[in-house]
Short mmCIF file of C-alpha atoms and ligand atoms in Angstrom, two decimals:
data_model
loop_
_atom_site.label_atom_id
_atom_site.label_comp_id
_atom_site.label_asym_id
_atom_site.label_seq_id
_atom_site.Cartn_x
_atom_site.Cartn_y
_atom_site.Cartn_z
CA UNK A 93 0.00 0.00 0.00
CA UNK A 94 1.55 3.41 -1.26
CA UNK A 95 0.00 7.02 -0.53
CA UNK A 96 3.23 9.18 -0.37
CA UNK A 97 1.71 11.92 -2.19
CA UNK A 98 2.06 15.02 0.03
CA UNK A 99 -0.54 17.74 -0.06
CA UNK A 100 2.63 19.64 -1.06
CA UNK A 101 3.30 17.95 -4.19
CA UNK A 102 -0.54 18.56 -4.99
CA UNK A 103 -0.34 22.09 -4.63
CA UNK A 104 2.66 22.86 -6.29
CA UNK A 105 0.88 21.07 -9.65
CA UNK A 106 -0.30 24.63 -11.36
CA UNK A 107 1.38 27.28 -8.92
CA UNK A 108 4.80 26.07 -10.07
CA UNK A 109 5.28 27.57 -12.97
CA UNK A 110 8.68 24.92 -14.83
CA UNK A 111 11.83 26.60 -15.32
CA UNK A 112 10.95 29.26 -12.72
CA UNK A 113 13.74 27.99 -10.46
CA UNK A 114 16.58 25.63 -9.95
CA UNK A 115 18.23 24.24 -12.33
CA UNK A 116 17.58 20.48 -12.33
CA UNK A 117 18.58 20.06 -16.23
CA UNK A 118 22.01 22.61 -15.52
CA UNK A 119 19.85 24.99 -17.00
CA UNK A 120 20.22 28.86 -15.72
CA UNK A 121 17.13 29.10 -13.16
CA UNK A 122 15.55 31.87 -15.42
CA UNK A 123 16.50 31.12 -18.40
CA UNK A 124 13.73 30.97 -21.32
CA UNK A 125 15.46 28.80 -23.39
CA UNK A 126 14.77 25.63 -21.64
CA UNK A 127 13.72 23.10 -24.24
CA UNK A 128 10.98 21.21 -23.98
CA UNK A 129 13.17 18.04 -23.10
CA UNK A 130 14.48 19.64 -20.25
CA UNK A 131 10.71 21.13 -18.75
CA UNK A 132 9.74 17.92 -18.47
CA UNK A 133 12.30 16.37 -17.57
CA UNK A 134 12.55 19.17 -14.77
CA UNK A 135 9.23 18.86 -13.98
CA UNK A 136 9.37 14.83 -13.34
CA UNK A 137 12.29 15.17 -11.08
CA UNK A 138 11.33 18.10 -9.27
CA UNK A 139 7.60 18.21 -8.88
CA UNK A 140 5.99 14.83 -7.85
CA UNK A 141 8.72 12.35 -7.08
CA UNK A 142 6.08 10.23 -5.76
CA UNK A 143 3.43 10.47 -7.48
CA UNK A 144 3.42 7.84 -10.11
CA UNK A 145 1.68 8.16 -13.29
CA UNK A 146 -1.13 6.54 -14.81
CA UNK A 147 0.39 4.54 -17.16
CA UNK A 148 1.15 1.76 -14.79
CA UNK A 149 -2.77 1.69 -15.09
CA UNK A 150 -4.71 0.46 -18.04
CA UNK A 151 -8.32 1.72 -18.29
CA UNK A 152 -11.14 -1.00 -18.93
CA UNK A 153 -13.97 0.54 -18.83
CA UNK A 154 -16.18 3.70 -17.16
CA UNK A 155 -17.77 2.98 -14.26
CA UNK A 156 -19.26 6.34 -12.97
CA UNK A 157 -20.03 9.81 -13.67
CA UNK A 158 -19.90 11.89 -10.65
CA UNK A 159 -20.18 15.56 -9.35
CA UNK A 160 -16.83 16.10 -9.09
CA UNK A 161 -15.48 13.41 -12.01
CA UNK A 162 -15.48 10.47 -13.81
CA UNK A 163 -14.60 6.95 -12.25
CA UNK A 164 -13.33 4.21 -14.30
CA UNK A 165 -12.35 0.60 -13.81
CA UNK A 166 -8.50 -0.31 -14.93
CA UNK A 167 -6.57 -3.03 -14.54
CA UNK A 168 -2.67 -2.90 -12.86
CA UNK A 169 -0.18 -3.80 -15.70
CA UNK A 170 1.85 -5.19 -13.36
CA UNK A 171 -0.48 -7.52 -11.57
CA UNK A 172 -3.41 -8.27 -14.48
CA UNK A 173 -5.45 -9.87 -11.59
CA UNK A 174 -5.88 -6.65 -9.79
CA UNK A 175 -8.54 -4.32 -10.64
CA UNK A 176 -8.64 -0.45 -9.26
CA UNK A 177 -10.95 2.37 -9.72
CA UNK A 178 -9.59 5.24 -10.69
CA UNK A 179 -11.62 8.85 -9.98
CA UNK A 180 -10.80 12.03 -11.67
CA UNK A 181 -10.12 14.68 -9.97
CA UNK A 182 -12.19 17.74 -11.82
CA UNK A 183 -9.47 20.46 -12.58
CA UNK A 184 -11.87 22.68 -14.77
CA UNK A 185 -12.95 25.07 -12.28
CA UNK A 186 -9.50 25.73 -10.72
CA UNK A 187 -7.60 28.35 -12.04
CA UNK A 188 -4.25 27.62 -9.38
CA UNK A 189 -3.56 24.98 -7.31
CA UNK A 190 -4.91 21.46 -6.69
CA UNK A 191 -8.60 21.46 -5.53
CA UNK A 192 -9.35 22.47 -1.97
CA UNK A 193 -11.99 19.21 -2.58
CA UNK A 194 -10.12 16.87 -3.48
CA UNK A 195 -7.50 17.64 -0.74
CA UNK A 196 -9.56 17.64 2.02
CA UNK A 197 -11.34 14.10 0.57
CA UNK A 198 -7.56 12.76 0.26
CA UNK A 199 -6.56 13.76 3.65
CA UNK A 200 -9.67 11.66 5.24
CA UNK A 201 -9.09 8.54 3.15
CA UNK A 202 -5.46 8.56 4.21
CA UNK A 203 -6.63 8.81 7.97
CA UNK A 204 -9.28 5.83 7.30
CA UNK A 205 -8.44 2.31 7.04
CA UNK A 206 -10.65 -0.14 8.04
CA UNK A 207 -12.16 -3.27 6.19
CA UNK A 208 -15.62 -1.15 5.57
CA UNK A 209 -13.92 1.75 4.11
CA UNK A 210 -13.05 1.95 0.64
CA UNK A 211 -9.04 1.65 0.48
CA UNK A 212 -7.27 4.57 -1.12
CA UNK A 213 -4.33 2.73 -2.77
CA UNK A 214 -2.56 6.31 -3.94
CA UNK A 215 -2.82 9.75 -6.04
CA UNK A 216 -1.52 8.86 -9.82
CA UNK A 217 -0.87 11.62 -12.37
CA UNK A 218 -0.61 12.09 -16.44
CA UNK A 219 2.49 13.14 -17.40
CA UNK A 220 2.75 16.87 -17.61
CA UNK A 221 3.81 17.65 -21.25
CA UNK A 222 3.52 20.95 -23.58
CA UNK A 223 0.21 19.26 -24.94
CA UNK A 224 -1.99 19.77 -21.64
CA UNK A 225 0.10 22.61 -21.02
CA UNK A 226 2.04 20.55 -17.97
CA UNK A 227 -1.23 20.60 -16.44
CA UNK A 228 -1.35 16.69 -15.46
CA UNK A 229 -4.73 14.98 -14.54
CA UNK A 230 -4.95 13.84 -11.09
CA UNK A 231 -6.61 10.13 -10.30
CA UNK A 232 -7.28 9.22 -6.67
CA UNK A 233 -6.92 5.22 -7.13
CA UNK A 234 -8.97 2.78 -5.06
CA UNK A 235 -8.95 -1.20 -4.67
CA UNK A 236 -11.81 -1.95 -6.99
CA UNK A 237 -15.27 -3.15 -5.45
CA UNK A 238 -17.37 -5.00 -8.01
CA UNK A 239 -20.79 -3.99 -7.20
CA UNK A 240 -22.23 -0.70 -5.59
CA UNK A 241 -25.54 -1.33 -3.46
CA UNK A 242 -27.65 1.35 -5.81
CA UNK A 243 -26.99 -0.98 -8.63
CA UNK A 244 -27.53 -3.87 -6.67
CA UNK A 245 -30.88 -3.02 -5.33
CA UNK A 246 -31.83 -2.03 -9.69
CA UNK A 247 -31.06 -5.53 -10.36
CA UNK A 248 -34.22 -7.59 -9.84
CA UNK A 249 -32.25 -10.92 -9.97
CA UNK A 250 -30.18 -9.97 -7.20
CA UNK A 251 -32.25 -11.33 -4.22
CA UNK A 252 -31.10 -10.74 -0.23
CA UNK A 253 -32.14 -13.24 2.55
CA UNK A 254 -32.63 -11.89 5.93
CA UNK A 255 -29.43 -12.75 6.81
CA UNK A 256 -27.92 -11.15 3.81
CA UNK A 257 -29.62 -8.10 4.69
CA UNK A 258 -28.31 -8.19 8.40
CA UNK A 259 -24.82 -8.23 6.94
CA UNK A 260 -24.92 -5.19 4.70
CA UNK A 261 -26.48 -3.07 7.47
CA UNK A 262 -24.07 -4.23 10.02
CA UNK A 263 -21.07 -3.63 7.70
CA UNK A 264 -22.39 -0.57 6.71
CA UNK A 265 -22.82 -0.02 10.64
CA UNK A 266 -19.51 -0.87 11.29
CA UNK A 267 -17.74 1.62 8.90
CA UNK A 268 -20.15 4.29 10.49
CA UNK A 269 -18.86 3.42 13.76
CA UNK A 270 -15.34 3.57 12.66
CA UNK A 271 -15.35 6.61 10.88
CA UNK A 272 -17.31 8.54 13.78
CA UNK A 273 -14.61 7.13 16.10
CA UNK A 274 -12.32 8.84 14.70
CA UNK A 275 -14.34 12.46 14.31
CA UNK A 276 -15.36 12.17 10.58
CA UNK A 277 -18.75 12.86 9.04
CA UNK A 278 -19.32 11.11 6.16
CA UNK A 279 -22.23 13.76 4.91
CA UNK A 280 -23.04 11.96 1.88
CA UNK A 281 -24.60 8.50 2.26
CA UNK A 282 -26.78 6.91 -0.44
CA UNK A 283 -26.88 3.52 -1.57
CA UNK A 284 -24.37 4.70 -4.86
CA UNK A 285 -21.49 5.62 -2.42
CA UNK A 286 -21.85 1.64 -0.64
CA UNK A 287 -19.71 -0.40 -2.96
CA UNK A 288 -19.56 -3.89 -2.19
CA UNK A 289 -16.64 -6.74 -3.40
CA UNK A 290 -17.64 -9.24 -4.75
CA UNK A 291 -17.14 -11.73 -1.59
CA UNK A 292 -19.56 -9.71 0.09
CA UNK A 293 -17.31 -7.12 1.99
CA UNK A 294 -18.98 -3.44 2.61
CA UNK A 295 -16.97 -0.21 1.99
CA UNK A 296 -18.20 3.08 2.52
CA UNK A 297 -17.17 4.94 -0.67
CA UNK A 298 -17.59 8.49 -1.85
CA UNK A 299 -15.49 10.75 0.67
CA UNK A 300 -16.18 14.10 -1.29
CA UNK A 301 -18.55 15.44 1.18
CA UNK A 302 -16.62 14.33 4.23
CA UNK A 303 -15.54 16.53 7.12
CA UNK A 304 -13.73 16.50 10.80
CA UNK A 305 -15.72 16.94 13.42
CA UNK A 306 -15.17 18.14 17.14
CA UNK A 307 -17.89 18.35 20.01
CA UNK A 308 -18.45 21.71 20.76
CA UNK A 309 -15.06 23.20 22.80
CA UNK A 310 -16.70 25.39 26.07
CA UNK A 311 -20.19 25.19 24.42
CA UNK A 312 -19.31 27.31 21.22
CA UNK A 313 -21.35 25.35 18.26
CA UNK A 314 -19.97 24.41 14.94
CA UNK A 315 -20.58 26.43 12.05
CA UNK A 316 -20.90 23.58 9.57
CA UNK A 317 -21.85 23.98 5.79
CA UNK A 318 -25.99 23.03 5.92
CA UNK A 319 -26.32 22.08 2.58
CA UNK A 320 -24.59 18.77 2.41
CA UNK A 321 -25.97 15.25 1.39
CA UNK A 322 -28.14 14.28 -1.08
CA UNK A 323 -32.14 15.51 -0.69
CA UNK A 324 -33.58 12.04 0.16
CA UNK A 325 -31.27 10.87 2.50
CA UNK A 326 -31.38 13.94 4.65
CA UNK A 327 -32.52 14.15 7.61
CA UNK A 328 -34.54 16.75 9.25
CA UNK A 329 -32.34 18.90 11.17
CA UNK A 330 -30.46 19.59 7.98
CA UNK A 331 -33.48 20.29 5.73
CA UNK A 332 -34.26 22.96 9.02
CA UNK A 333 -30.74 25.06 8.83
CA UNK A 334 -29.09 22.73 11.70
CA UNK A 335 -25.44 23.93 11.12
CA UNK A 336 -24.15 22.24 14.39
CA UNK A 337 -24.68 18.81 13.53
CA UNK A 338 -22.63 15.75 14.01
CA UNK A 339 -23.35 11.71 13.66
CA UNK A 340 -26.65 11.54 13.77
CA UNK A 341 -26.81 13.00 10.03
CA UNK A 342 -25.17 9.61 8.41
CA UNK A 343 -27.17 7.65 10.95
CA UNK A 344 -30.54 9.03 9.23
CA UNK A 345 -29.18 8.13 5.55
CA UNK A 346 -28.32 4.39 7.16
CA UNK A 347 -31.77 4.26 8.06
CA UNK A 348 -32.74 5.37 4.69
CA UNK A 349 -30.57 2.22 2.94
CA UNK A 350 -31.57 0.12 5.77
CA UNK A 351 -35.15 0.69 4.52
CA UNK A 352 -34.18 0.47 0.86
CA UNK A 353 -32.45 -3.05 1.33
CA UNK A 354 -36.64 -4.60 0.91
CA UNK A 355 -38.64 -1.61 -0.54
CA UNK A 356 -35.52 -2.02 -3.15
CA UNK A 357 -35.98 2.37 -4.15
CA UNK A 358 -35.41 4.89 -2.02
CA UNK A 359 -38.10 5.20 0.50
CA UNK A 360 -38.67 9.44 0.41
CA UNK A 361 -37.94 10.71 -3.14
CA UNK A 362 -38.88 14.35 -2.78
CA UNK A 363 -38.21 16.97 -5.66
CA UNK A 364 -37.74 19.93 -3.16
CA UNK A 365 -36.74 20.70 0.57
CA UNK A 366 -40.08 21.57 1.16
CA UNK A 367 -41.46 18.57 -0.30
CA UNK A 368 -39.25 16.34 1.21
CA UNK A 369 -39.95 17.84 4.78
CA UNK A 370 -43.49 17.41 3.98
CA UNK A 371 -42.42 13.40 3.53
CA UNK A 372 -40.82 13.31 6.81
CA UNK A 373 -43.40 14.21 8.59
CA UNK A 374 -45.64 12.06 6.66
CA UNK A 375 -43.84 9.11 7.68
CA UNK A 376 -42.10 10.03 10.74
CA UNK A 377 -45.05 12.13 12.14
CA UNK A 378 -45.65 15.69 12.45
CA UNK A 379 -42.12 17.92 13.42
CA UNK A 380 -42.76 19.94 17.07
CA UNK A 381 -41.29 20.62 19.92
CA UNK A 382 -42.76 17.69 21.90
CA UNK A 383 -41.03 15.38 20.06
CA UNK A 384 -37.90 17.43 19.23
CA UNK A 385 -37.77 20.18 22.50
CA UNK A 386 -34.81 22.13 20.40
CA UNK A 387 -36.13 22.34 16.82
CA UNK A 388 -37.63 25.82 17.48
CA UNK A 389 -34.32 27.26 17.84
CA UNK A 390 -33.99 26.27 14.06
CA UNK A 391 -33.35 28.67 11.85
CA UNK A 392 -36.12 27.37 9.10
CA UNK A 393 -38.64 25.88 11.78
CA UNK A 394 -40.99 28.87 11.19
CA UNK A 395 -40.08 29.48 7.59
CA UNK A 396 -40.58 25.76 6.22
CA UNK A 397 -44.34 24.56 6.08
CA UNK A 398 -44.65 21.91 8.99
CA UNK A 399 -47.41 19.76 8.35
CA UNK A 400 -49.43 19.29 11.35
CA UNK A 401 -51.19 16.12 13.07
CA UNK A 402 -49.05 13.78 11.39
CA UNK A 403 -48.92 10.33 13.30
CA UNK A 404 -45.77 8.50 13.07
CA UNK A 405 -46.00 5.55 10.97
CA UNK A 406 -42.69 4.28 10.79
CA UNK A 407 -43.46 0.97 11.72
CA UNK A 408 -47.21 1.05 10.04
CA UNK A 409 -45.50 1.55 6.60
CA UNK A 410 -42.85 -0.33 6.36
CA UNK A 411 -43.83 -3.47 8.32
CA UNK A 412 -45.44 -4.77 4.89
CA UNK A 413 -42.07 -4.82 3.48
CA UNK A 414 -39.71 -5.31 6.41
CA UNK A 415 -42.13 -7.82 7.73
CA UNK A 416 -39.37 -8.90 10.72
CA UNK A 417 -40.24 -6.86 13.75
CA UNK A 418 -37.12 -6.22 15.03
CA UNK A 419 -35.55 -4.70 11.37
CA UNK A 420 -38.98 -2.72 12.01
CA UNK A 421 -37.73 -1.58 15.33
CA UNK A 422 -34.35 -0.80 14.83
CA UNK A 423 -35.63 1.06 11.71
CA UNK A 424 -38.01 3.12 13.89
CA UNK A 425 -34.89 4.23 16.16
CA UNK A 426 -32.93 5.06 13.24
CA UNK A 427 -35.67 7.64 11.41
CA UNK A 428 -36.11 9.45 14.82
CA UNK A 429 -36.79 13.32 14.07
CA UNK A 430 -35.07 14.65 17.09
CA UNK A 431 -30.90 13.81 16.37
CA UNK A 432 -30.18 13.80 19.97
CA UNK A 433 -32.71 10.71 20.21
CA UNK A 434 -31.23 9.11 17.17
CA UNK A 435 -29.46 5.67 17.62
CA UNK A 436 -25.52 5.91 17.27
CA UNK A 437 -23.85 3.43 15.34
CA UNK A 438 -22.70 1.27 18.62
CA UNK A 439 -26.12 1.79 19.86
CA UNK A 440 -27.70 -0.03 16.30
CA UNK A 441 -25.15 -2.73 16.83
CA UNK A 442 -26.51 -3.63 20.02
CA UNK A 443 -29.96 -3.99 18.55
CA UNK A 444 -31.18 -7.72 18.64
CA UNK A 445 -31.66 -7.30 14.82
CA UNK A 446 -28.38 -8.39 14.67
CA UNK A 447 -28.27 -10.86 17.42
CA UNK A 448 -31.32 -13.15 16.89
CA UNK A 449 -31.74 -15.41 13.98
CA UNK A 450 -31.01 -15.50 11.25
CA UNK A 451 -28.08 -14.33 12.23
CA UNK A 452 -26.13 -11.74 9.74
CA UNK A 453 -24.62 -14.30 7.27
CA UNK A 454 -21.97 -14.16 4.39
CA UNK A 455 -22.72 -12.84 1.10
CA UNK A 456 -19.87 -14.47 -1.04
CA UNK A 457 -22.39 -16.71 -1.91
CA UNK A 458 -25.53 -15.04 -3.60
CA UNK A 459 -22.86 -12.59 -5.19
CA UNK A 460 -21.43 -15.77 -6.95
CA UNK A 461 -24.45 -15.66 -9.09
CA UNK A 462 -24.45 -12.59 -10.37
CA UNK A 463 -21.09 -11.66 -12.14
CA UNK A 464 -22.19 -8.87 -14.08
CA UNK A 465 -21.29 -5.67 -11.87
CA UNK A 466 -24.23 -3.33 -12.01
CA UNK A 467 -22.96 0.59 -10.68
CA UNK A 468 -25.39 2.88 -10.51
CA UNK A 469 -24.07 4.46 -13.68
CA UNK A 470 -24.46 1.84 -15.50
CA UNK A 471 -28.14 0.67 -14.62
CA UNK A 472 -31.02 1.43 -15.79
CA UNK A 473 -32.78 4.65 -13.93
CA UNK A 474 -34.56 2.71 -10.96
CA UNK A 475 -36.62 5.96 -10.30
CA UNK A 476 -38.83 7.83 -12.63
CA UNK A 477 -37.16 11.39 -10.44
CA UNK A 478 -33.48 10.63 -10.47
CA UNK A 479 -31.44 13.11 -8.83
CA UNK A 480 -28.66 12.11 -10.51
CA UNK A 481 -27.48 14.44 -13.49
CA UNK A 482 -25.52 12.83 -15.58
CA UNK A 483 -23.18 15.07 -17.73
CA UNK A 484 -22.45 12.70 -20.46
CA UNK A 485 -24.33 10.77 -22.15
CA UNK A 486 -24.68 7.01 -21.34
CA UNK A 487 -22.37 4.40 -23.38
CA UNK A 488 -23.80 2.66 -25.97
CA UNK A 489 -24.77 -0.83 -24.95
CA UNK A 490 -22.14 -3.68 -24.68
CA UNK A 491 -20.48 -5.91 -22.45
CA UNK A 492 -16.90 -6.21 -21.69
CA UNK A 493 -15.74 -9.39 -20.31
CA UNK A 494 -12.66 -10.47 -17.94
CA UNK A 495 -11.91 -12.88 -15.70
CA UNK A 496 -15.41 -14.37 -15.60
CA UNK A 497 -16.55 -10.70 -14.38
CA UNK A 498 -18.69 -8.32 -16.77
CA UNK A 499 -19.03 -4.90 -16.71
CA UNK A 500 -22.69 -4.23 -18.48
CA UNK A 501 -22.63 -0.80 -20.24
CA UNK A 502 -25.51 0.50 -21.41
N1 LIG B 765 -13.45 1.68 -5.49
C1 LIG B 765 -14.46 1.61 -6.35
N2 LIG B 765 -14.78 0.43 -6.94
C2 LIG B 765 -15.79 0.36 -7.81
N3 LIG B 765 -16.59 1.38 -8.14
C3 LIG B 765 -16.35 2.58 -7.60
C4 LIG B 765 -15.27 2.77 -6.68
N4 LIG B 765 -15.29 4.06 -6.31
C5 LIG B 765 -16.31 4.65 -6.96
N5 LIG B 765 -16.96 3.76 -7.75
C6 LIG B 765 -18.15 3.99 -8.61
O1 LIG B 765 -18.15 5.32 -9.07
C7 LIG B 765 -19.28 6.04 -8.58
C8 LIG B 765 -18.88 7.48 -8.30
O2 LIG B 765 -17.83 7.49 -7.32
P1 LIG B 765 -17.86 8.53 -6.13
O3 LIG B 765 -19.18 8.39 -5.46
O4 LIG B 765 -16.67 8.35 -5.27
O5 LIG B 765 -17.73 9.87 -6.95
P2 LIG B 765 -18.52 11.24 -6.88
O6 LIG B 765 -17.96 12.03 -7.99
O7 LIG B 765 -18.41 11.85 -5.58
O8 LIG B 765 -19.97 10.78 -7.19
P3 LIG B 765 -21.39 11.41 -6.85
O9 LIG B 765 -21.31 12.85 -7.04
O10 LIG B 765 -22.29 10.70 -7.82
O11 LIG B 765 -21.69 11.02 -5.45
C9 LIG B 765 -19.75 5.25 -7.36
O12 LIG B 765 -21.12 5.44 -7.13
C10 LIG B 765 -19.42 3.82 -7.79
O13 LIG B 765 -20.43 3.31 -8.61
MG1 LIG B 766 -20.84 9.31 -5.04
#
């Protein structure tokens, strides 16, 4: 495992202007006749001695089209058996400098490693040459996880016992109690950013949104950005202004997936803040301060249309799909309105969901049948409202084959 790439190599990428000083060729540090030879040569030695480039990489196919770039699966040239995703890092919109983004997303995958979070194998580059103006492209490169749990769910074939079910949530779980452990928010989870391997091992993906967190130092609240994570998997105290939040935020988008693992779409698809709000409190029950003493101190409480009278129906709703009571109840203390009441991710673990049968059990197995990876990207919309805005256009259709795995492009 390699990550040597210092945030100071990053940065230097478009301040440094080559040729502007030393003289790593024997050139004079200001001349303008450095050839072109020389610049690059320069710029290898001098500017990202460990950085490797992408070369050592060969691209198979694209796997994703995201926010903030385009992911694609490649294979090592120097070990054809291993597979890695590879995700652009956007340069467009920076006129200097590496992107404040992607540094802050690099820092937190170097501090996580755990068996639930995706592994960030290291920071590769294009070679900087007179035809992209020794601007290289910067790829944050990942072990490669066959399936993400968006696609997954899209895939009617692709059936989950109980048991099955028990061991994506407490995976999923698990990396939330890791992260959180060690004061990050993840602010971003949906069922695209869970990627699974194909012998059944969870990883929290999709660090782009993440931040440090610290409780509150002598009772002075965080100022935290408010509008973070994707519309239906936010929770309530966002949607309200809450800007001194903490856990509890990925713990209501874990409740979302947890839901989504049987009604197989996401389970509150509203189109605006309002209108998802209004979906809340239609399943979760009407948003006041006898349920939630603090939420009047919210900046958008009195603003946002609260619908009224509201019973909560958590359990109501989804017990036709969940149909086990306890995935019902640990469900129910998941979507709680108030985030102080919210379960934590050691508190979920502890829930007999988990501990009565069937017990969480391996899902090597049912993956086995299905060796077509399905990403998000790739599948079919599941939802007549996606959210997701796709830049490019999707592929054609075709399928490319290796090792007994296929990528489906459509
Ligand atoms: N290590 C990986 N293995 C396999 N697929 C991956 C990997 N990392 C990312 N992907 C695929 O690429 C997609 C986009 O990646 P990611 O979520 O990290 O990027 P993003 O630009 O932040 O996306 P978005 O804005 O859609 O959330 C994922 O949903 C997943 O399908
Ligand atoms: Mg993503």
């Amino acid at each position: 495992m390699k990550m040597q790439t210092s945030s100071r190599d990053l940065e230097h990428n478009q301040n440094h202007h080559p040729g502007s000083s030393g003289s790593a060729t024997g050139t004079h540090p200001h001349s303008t006749t450095m050839n072109m030879r020389d610049k690059e040569k320069y710029i290898e030695t001098f500017l990202f001695p460990n950085c490797d480039l992408t070369e050592k990489y060969e691209k198979v196919t694209k796997i994703g089209q995201g926010t903030f770039g385009e992911v694609f699966k490649a294979r090592d040239k120097s070990n054809p058996k291993k597979f890695v995703a590879m995700k652009k890092v956007l340069m467009d919109n920076e006129k200097e400098g590496f992107p404040i983004t992607a540094l802050r997303e690099i820092r937190i995958l170097q501090l996580l490693k755990h068996e639930n979070v995706v592994n960030l194998i290291e920071i590769c580059r294009t070679q900087a040459s007179q035809h992209n103006r020794y601007r290289s492209t910067f790829y944050l490169v990942f072990d490669f996880c066959e399936h993400d749990l968006a696609g997954l769910l899209s895939n009617v074939n692709v059936k989950f016992s109980l048991g099955e079910i028990k061991k994506v949530v407490q995976q999923l779980l698990n990396g939330l109690y890791y992260i959180h452990s060690n004061k990050i928010l993840h602010r971003d989870m949906k069922a695209a950013n869970v990627l699974i391997t194909k012998n059944g091992v969870l990883k929290l993906a999709d660090f782009g949104l993440a931040r440090a967190f610290s409780t509150n130092k002598s009772g002075v609240p965080n100022r935290f950005t408010n509008r973070v994570v994707t519309l239906w998997y936010r929770p309530p105290e966002l949607l309200l202004g809450e800007r001194n939040y903490g856990p509890p935020v990925d713990l209501w988008g874990a409740g979302c997936i947890m839901a989504e693992m049987w009604t197989r779409s996401p389970i509150m698809q509203g189109n605006s803040e309002q209108h998802q709000l209004t979906l809340i409190s239609q399943l979760c029950g009407s948003i006041t301060p006898a349920v939630w003493p603090t939420v009047e101190t919210l900046d958008l409480y009195k603003k946002m249309d609260m619908p009224q009278k509201q019973k909560r129906k958590v359990k109501e709703r989804l017990t036709p799909y969940l149909k086990d009571p306890y995935a019902c109840d640990l469900l129910d203390k998941l979507l709680v309105l108030d985030p102080s009441k919210r379960a934590d991710a050691d508190t979920a673990l502890n829930h007999d969901f988990f501990w009565t049968d069937p017990m969480p059990c391996d899902l090597g197995k049912m993956l086995g049948n299905h060796t077509t990876s399905m990403f998000e990207f790739l599948a079919p919309p599941r939802r007549a409202n996606q959210m997701r805005h796709h830049s490019m256009p999707r592929p054609a259709a075709s399928t490319i084959t290796d090792g007994g795995y296929q990528d489906r492009v459509f």
